[in-house]
mmCIF file of C-alpha atoms and ligand atoms in Angstrom:
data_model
loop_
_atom_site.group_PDB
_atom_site.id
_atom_site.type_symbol
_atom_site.label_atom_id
_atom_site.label_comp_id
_atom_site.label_asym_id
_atom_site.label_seq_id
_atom_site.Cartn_x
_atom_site.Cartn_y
_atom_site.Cartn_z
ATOM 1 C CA UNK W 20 97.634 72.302 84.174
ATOM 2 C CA UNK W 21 96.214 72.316 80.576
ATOM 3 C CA UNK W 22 93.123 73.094 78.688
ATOM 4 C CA UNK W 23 91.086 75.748 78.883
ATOM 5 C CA UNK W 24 90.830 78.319 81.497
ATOM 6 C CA UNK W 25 87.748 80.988 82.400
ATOM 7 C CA UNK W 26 89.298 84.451 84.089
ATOM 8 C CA UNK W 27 86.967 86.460 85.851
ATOM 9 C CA UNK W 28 87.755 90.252 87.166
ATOM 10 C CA UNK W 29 85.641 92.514 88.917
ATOM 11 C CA UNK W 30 87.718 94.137 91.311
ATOM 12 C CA UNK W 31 86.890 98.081 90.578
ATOM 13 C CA UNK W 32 84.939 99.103 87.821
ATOM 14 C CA UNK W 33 84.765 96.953 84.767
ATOM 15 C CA UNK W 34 83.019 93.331 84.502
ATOM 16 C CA UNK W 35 85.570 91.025 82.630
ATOM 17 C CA UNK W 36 85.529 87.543 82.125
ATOM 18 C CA UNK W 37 88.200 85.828 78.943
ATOM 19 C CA UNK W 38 89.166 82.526 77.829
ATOM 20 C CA UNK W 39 92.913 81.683 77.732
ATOM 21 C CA UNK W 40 93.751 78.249 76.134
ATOM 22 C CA UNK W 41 97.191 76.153 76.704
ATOM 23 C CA UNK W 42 99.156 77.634 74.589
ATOM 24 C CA UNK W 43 97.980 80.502 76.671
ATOM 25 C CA UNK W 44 96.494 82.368 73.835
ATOM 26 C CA UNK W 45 93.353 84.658 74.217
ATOM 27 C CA UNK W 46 90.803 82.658 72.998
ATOM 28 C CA UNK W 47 88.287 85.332 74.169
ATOM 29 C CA UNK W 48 87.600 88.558 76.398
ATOM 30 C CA UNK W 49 85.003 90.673 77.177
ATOM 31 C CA UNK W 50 85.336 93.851 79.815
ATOM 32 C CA UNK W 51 82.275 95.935 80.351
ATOM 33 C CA UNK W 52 82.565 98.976 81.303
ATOM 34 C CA UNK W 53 80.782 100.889 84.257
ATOM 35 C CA UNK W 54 82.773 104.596 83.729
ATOM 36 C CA UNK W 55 79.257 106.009 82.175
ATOM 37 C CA UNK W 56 77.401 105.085 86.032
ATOM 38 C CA UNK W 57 80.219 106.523 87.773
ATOM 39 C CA UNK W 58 80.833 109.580 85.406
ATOM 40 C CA UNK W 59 78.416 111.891 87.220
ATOM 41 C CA UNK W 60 79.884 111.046 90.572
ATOM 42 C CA UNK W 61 83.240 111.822 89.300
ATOM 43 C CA UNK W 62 84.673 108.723 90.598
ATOM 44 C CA UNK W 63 83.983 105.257 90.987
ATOM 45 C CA UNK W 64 81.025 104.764 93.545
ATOM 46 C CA UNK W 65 81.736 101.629 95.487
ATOM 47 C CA UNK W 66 78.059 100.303 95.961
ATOM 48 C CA UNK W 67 77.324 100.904 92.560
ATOM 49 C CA UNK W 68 80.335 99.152 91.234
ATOM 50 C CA UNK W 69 79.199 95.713 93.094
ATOM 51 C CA UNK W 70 75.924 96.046 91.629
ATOM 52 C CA UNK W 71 76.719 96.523 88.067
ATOM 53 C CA UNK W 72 78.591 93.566 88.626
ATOM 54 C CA UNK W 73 75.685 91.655 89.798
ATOM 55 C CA UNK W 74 73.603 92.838 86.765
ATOM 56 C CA UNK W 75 76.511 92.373 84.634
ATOM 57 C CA UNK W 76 77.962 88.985 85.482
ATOM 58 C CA UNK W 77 76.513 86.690 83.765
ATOM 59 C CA UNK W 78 76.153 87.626 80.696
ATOM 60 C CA UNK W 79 80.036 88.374 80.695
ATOM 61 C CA UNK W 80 81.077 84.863 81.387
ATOM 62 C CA UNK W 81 78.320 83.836 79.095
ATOM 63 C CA UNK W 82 79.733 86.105 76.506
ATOM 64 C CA UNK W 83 83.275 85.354 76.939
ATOM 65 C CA UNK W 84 82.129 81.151 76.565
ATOM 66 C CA UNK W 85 80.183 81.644 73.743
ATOM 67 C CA UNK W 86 83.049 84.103 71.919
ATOM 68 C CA UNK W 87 85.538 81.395 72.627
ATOM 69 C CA UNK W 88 83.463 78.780 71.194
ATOM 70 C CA UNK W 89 83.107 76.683 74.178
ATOM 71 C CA UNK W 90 80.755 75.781 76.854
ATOM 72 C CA UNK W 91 81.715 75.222 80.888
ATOM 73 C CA UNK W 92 82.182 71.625 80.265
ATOM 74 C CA UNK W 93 85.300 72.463 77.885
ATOM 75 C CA UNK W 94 86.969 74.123 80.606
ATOM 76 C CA UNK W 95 89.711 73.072 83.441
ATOM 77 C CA UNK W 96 90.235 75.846 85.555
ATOM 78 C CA UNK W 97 88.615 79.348 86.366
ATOM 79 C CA UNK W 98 90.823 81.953 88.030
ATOM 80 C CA UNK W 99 89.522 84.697 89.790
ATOM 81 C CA UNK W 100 91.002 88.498 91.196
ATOM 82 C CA UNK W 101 90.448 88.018 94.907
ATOM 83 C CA UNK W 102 92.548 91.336 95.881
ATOM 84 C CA UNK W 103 93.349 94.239 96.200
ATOM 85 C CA UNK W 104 90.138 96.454 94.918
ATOM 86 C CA UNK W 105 86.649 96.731 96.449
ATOM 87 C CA UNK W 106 85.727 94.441 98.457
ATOM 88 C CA UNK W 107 82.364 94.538 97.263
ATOM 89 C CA UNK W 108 83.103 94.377 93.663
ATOM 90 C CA UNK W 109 85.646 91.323 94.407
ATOM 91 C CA UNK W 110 82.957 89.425 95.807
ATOM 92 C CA UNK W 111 80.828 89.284 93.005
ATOM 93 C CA UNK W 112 83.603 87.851 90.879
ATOM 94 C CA UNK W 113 84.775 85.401 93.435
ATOM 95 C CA UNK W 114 80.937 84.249 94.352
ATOM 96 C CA UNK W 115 80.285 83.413 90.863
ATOM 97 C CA UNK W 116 83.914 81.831 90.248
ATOM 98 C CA UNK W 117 82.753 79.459 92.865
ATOM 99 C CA UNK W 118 79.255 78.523 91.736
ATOM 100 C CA UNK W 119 80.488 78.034 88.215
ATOM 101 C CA UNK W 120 83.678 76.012 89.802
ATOM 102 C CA UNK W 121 81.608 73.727 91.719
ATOM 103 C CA UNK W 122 78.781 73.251 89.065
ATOM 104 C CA UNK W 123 81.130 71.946 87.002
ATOM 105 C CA UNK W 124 83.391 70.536 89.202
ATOM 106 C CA UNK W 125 86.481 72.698 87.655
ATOM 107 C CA UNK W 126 89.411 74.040 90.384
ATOM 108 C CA UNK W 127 90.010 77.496 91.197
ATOM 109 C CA UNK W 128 92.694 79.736 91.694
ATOM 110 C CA UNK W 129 93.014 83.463 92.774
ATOM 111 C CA UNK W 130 94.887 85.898 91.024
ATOM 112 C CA UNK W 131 96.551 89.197 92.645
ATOM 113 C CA UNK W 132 94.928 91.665 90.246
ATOM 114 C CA UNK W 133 98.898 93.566 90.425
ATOM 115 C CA UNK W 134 100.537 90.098 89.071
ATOM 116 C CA UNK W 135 97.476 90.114 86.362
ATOM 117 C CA UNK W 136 98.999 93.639 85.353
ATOM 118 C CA UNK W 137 102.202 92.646 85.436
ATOM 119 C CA UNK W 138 101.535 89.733 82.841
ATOM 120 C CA UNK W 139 99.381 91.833 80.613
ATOM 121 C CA UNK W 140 102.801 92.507 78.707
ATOM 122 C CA UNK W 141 102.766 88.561 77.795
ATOM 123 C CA UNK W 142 99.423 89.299 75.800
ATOM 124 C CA UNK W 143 101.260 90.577 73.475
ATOM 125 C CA UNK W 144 104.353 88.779 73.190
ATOM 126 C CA UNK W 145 104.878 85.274 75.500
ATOM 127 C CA UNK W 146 108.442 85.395 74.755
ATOM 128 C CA UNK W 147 109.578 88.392 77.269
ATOM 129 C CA UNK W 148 112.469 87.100 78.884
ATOM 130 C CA UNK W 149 113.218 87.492 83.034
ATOM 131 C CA UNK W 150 114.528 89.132 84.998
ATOM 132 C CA UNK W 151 111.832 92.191 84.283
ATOM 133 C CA UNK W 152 111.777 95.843 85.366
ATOM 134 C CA UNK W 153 108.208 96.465 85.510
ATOM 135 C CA UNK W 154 106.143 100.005 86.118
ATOM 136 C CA UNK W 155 103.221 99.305 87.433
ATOM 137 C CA UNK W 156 101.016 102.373 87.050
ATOM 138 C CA UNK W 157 97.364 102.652 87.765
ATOM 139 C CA UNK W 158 94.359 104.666 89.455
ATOM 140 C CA UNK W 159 95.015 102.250 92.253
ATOM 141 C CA UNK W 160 99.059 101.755 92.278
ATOM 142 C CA UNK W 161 101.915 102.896 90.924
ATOM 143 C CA UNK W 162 105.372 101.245 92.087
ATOM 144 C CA UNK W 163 108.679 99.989 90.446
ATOM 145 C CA UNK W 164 109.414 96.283 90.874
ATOM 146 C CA UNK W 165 112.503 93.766 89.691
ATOM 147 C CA UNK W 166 110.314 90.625 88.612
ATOM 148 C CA UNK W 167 112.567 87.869 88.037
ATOM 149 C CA UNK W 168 109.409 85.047 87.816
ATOM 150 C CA UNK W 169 105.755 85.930 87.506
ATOM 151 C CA UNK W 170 104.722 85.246 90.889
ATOM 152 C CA UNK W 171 104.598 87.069 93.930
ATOM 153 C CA UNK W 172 107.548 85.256 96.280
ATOM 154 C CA UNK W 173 110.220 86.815 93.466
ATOM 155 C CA UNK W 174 108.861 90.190 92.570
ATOM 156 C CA UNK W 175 110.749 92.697 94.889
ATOM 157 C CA UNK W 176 109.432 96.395 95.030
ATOM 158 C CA UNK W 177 112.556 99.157 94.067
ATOM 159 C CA UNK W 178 109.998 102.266 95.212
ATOM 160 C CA UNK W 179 106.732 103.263 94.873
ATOM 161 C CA UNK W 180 104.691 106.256 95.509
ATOM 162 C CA UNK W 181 104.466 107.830 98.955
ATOM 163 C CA UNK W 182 101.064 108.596 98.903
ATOM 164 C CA UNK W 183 98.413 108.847 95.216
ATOM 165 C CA UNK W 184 98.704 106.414 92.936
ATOM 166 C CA UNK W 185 99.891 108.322 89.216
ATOM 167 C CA UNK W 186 96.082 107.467 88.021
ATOM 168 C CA UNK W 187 94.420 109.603 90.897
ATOM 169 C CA UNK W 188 96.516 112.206 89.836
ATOM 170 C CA UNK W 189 95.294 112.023 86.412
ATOM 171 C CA UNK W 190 91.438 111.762 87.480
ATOM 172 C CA UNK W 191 91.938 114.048 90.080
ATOM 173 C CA UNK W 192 93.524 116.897 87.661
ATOM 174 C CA UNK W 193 90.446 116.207 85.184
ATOM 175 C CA UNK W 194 87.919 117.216 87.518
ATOM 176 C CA UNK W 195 89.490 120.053 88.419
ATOM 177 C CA UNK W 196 89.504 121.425 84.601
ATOM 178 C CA UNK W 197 86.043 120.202 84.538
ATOM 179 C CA UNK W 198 87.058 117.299 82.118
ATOM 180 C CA UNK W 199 85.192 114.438 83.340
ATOM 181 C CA UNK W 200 85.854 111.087 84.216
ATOM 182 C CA UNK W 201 87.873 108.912 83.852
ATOM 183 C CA UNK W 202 90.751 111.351 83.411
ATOM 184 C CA UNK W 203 93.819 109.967 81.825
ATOM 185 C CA UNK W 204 92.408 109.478 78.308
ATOM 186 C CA UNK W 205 90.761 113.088 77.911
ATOM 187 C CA UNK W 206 93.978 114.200 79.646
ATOM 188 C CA UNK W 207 96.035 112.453 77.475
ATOM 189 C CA UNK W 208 94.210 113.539 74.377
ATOM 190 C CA UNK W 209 93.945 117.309 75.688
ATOM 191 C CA UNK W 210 97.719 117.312 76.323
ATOM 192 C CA UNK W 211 99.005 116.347 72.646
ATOM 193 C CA UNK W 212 96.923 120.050 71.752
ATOM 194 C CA UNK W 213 98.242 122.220 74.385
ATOM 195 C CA UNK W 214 102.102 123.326 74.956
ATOM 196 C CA UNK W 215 103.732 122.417 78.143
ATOM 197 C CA UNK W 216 106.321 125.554 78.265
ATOM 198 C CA UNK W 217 103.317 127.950 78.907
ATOM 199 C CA UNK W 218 102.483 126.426 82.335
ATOM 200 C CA UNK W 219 104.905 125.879 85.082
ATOM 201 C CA UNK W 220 104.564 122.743 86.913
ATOM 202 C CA UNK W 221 107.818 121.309 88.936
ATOM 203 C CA UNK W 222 108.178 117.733 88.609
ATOM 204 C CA UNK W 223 107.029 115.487 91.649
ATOM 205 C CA UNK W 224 109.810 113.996 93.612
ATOM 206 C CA UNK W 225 112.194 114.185 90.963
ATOM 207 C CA UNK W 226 115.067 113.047 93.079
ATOM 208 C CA UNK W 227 117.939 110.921 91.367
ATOM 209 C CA UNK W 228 119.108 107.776 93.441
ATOM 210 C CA UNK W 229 115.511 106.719 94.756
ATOM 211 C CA UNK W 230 112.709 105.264 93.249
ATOM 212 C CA UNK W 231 110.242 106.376 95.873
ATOM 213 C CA UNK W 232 107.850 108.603 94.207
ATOM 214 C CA UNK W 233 104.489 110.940 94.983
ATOM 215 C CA UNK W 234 101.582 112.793 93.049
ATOM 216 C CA UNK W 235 99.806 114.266 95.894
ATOM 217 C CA UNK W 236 101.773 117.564 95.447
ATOM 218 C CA UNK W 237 100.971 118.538 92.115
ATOM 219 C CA UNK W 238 97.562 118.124 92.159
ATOM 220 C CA UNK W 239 97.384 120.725 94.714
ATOM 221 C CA UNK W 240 99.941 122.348 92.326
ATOM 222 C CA UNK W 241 97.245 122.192 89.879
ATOM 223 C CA UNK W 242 94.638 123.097 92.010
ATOM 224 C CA UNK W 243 96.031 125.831 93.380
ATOM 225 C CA UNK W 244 96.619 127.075 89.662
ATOM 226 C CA UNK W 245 93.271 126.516 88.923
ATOM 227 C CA UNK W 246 92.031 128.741 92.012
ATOM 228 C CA UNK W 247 94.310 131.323 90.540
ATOM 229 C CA UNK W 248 93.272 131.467 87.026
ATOM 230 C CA UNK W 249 89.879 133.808 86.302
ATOM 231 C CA UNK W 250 87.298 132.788 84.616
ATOM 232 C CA UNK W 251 86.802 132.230 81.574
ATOM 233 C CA UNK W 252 89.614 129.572 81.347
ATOM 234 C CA UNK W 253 89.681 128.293 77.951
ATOM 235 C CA UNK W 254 90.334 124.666 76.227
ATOM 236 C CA UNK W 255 93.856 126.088 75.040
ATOM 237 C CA UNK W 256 94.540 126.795 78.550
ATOM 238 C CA UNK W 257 93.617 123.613 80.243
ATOM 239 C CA UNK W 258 95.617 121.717 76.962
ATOM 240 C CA UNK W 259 98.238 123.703 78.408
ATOM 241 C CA UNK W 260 98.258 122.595 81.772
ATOM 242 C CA UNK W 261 97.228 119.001 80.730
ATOM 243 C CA UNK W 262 100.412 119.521 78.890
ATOM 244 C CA UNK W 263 102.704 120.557 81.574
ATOM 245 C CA UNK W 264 101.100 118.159 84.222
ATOM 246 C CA UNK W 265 101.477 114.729 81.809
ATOM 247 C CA UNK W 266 105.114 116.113 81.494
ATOM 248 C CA UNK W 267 105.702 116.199 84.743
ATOM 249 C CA UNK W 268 104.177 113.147 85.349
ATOM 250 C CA UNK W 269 105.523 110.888 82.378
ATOM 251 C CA UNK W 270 108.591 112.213 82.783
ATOM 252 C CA UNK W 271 109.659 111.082 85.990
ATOM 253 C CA UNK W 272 107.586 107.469 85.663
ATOM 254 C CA UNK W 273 110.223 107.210 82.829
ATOM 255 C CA UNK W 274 113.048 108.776 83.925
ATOM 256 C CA UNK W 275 112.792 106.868 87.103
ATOM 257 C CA UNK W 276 111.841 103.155 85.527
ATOM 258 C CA UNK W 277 114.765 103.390 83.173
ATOM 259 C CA UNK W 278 117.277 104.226 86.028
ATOM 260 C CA UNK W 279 115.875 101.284 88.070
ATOM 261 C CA UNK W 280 117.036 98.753 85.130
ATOM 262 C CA UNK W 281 120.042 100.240 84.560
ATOM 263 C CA UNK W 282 120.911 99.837 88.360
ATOM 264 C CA UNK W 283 119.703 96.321 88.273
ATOM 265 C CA UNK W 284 121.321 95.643 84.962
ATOM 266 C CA UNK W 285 118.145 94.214 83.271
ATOM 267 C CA UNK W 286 117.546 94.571 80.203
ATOM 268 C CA UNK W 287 113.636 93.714 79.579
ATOM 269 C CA UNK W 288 111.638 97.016 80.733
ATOM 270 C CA UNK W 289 107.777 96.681 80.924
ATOM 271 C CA UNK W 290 105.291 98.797 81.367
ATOM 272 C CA UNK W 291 101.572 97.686 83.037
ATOM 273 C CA UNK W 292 98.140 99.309 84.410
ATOM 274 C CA UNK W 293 95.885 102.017 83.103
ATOM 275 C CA UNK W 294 98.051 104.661 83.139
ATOM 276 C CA UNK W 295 100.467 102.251 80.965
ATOM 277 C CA UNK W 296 98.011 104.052 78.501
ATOM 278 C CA UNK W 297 99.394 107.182 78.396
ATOM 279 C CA UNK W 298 101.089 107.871 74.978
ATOM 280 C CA UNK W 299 103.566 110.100 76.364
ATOM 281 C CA UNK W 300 104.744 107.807 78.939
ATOM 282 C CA UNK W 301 104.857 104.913 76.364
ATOM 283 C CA UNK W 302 106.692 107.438 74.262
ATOM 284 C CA UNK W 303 108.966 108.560 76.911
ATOM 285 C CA UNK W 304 110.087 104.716 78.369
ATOM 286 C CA UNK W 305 110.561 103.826 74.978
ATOM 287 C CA UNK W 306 113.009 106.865 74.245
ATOM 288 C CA UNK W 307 114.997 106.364 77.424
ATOM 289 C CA UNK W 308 114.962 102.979 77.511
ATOM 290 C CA UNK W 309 116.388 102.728 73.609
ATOM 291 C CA UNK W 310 118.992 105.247 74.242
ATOM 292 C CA UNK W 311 120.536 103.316 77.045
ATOM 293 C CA UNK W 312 120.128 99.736 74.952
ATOM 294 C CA UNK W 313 117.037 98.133 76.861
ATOM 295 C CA UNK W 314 114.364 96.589 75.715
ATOM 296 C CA UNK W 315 111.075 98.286 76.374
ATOM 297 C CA UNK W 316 107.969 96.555 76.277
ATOM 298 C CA UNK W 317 104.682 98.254 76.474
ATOM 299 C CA UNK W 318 101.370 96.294 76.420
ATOM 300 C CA UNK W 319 98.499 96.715 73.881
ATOM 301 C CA UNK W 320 96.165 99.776 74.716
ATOM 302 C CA UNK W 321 93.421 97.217 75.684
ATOM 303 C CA UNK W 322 95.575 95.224 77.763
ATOM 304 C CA UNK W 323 96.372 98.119 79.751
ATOM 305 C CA UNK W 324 93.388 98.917 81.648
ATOM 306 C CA UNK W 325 91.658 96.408 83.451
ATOM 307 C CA UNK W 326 90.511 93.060 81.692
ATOM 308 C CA UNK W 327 90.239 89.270 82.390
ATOM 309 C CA UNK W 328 92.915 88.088 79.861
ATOM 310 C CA UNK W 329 95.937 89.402 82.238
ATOM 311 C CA UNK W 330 93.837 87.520 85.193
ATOM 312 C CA UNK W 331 93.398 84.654 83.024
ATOM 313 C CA UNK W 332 97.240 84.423 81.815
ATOM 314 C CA UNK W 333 98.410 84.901 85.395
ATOM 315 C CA UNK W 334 95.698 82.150 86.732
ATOM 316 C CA UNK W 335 97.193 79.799 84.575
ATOM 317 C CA UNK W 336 100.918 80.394 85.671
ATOM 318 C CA UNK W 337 99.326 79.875 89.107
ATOM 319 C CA UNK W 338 97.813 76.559 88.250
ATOM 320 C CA UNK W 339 100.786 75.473 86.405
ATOM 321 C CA UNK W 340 103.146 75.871 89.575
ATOM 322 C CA UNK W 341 99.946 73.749 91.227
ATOM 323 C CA UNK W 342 98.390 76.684 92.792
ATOM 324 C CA UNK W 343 94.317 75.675 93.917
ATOM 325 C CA UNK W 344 92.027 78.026 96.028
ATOM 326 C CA UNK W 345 89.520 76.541 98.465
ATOM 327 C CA UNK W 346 85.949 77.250 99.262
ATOM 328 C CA UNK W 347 86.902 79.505 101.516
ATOM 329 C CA UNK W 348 88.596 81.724 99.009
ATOM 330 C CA UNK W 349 87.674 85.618 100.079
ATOM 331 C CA UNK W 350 87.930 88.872 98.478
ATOM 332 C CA UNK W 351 90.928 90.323 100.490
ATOM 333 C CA UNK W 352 92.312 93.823 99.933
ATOM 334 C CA UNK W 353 95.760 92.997 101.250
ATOM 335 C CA UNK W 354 97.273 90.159 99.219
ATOM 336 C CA UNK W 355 101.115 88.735 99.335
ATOM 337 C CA UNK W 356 102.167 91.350 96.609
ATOM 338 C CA UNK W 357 100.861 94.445 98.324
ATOM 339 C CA UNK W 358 101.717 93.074 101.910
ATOM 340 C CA UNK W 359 105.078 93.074 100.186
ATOM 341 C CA UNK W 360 105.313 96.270 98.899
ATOM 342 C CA UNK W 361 104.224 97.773 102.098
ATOM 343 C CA UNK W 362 106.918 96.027 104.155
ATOM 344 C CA UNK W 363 108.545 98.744 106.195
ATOM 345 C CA UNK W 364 106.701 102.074 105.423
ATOM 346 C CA UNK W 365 104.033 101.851 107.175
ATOM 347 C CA UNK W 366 100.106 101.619 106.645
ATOM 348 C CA UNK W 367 99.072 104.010 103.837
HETATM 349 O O1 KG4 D 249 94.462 99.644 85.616
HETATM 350 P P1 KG4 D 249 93.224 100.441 85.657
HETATM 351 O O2 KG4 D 249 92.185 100.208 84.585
HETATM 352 O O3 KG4 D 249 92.475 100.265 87.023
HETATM 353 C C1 KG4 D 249 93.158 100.168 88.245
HETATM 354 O O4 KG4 D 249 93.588 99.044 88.586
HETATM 355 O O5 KG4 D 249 93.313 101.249 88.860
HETATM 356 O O6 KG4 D 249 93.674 101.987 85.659
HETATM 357 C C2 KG4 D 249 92.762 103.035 85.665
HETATM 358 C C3 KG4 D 249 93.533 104.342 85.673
HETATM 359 C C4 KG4 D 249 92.635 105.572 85.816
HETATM 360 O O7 KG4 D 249 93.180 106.426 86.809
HETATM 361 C C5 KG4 D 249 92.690 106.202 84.428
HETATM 362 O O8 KG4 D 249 92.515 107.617 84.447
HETATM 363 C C6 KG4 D 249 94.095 105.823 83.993
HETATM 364 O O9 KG4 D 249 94.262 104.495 84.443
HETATM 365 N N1 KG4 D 249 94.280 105.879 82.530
HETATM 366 C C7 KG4 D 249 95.144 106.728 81.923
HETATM 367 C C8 KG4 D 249 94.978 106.538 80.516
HETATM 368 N N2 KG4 D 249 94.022 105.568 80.330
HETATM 369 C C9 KG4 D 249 93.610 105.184 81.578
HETATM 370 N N3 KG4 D 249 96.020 107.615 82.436
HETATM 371 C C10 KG4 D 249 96.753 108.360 81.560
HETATM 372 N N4 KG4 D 249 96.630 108.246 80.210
HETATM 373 C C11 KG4 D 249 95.770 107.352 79.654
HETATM 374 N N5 KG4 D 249 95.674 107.262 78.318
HETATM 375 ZN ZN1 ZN D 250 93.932 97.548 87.523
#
C-alpha cells in the first residue's frame, strides 16, 4: 500500500488524528488534549472522554489534512485504534474513520493502540532493527515483550504486571500528595527536587529471574505513609517521596527490561507509552542497557504519550502486509495483542 494515510486515535483521553506519507514520514499530527476536563475528577471520566471526542473530532482530522497540505481525496488509507481503551471513546474514532472511509471511498484498517506504542520508537528513527525488547509502560499497561516483527502474531509477552499498570501508580501517588492530574509529569518534575534516601520505599516485586511485575503495593506503601505523616507536609517532603517512589519504580522497569534482552540476547531495547516519559526511567534503561552493550532506544517525549502518528505508522505496516477492516469494524477492548498477553493468568 502507498500514498498517503489518515490515523485517527481516540481511545482514552486525547483526540489525535496525523498524516503519515510512504516513506512513512509524519507529514502531520495533531493530539488534543482532554487532561484539563478530567483534572477535577482526578481521573479520566469515561462519558466525558467520548464527548470531547465528539466535539473534538472534526476539527482534528480537519487540522491534521490541512497541516499536511492535503485534502481527503489525496489520501489511500485511514487507520483507526479499535482496542483496547474506552469503548466509548473508541467509537467515536472508529464512527468517523468509517464515514470519512466510505465518503471517499478509501480502505480501512484497525490498529491495536499497544502495537501503535510499540512503533512510536520508529518516529524517530525507521531504521531500528528486529528482534526488539520492548517496555511497554502506560496508565493502561505495562508489560515486557520480545517483538521480532511489528505485528501482533510475533510479539510474545516475557511478563507483565500482576495487577496496576506503572502509570496508575504514578496518578494514583499524585493524588495522594495532592498533586493533581495527570501524575507522572508533576511527579517526575517533583522528584528531580527531592532526595530519595530520606524516604523508605522497598522496591515492587523486585525479584531476579521473572519479569512479572506489580505497583499495587506501593501505592498503599505510599498511602499508608501519607496517613502517617502530620500535617503540614511540605513540597520538600512530597519531592522526597516522589523521589523514593520514581526510584522504586524506574528502577525495576529498567533493571527488569535490560535483563529480559540480555536473556533473549537482543540487542535493540525500546522503550514505549506514557510513562516512556519519565526521565529517570529513560535515564536508567539507557545506563543499564549501555553498560551491558545494547542498544537503547527511547522515543521522542511527544511520541510517548498517546498520538495518531504511532497509529498511523502501525496502520500502514498493517496495510502493507494487506491488512483491510470491514464495515463491521467495532471498538473492542480485547484485541489479539492483549488476548495474548493474558494467555494463562487469568482475567484481570
Ligand atoms: O500512553 P498514555 O498517554 O496513555 C495510555 O495508553 O495509558 O500514558 C498515560 C500515562 C499516565 O499514567 C501518565 O501519568 C503517564 O503516562 N506519564 C508519565 C509521564 N508522562 C506521562 N509517567 C511518568 N513520568 C512522566 N514524565
Ligand atoms: Zn496509550
Amino acid at each position: 500500500m502507498s500514498g498517503l494515510i489518515l490515523a485517527i486515535e481516540t481511545s482514552c483521553d486525547e483526540t489525535a488524528a496525523a498524516v503519515v506519507d510512504d516513506a512513512l514520514a509524519v507529514r502531520s499530527s495533531v493530539v488534543a488534549s482532554q487532561i484539563d476536563l478530567h483534572a477535577a475528577f482526578g481521573g479520566v471520566v469515561p462519558e466525558l472522554a467520548s464527548r470531547a471526542h465528539v466535539e473534538m473530532i472534526t476539527t482534528i482530522v480537519d487540522q491534521a489534512l490541512t497541516e499536511a497540505g492535503i485534502a481527503g481525496a489525496d489520501l489511500s488509507a485511514i487507520a483507526v485504534t479499535s482496542g483496547p481503551g474506552l469503548v466509548g471513546a473508541l467509537l467515536v474514532g472508529i464512527a468517523t474513520a468509517k464515514s470519512l472511509a466510505l465518503g471517499w471511498g478509501l480502505p480501512i484498517v484497525s490498529v491495536n493502540h499497544l502495537e501503535g506504542h510499540l512503533a512510536s520508537v520508529f518516529l524517530a528513527d525507521g531504521d531500528v532493527p528486529f528482534p526488539q525488547t520492548a517496555l511497554l509502560v502506560s496508565g493502561g499497561h505495562t508489560a515486557i515483550y520480545r517483538v521480532d516483527a511489528p505485528r501482533a502474531d510475533v510479539i510474545a509477552e516475557l511478563g507483565a504486571t500482576r495487577d496496576d499498570a506503572a502509570g496508575e501508580a504514578f496518578d494514583k501517588v499524585a493524588k495522594l500528595l495532592g498533586l493533581g492530574y495527570p501524575g507522572g509529569p508533576v511527579v517526575d518534575r517533583l522528584a528531580a527536587k527531592g532526595d530519595a534516601s530520606r524516604v523508605k520505599l522497598s522496591p515492587p516485586m523486585d525479584t531476579r529471574g521473572s519479569f512479572e511485575m506489580s505497583f499495587s503495593g506501593i501505592k498503599t506503601q505510599v498511602a499508608r505513609l501519607v496517613a502517617q505523616t502530620p500535617e503540614p507536609r511540605t513540597e520538600g517532603w512530597a519531592a522526597d517521596v516522589c523521589a523514593s517512589f520514581q526510584a522504586a519504580v524506574t528502577g525495576v522497569l529498567a533493571r527488569k527490561v535490560i535483563e529480559a534482552a540480555t536473556r533473549e540476547h537482543v540487542e535493540d531495547v525500546v522503550l514505549g507509552g506514557g510513562v516512556a516519559a519519565n526521565a529517570e526511567l529513560r535515564r536508567r534503561v539507557r545506563a543499564l542497557g549501555e553498560a551491558k552493550g545494547l542498544r537503547v532506544l527511547v522515543p521522542p517525549l511527544t511520541s510517548c504519550t498517546d498520538n495518531a502518528a504511532m497509529i498511523a505508522y502501525a496502520g500502514a505496516v498493517r496495510l502493507s502486509e494487506g491488512a483491510r477492516d470491514g464495515w463491521d469494524l467495532v471498538a473492542t477492548s480485547r484485541t489479539a495483542l492483549e488476548r495474548k498477553t493474558r494467555k494463562g493468568r487469568g482475567s484481570r
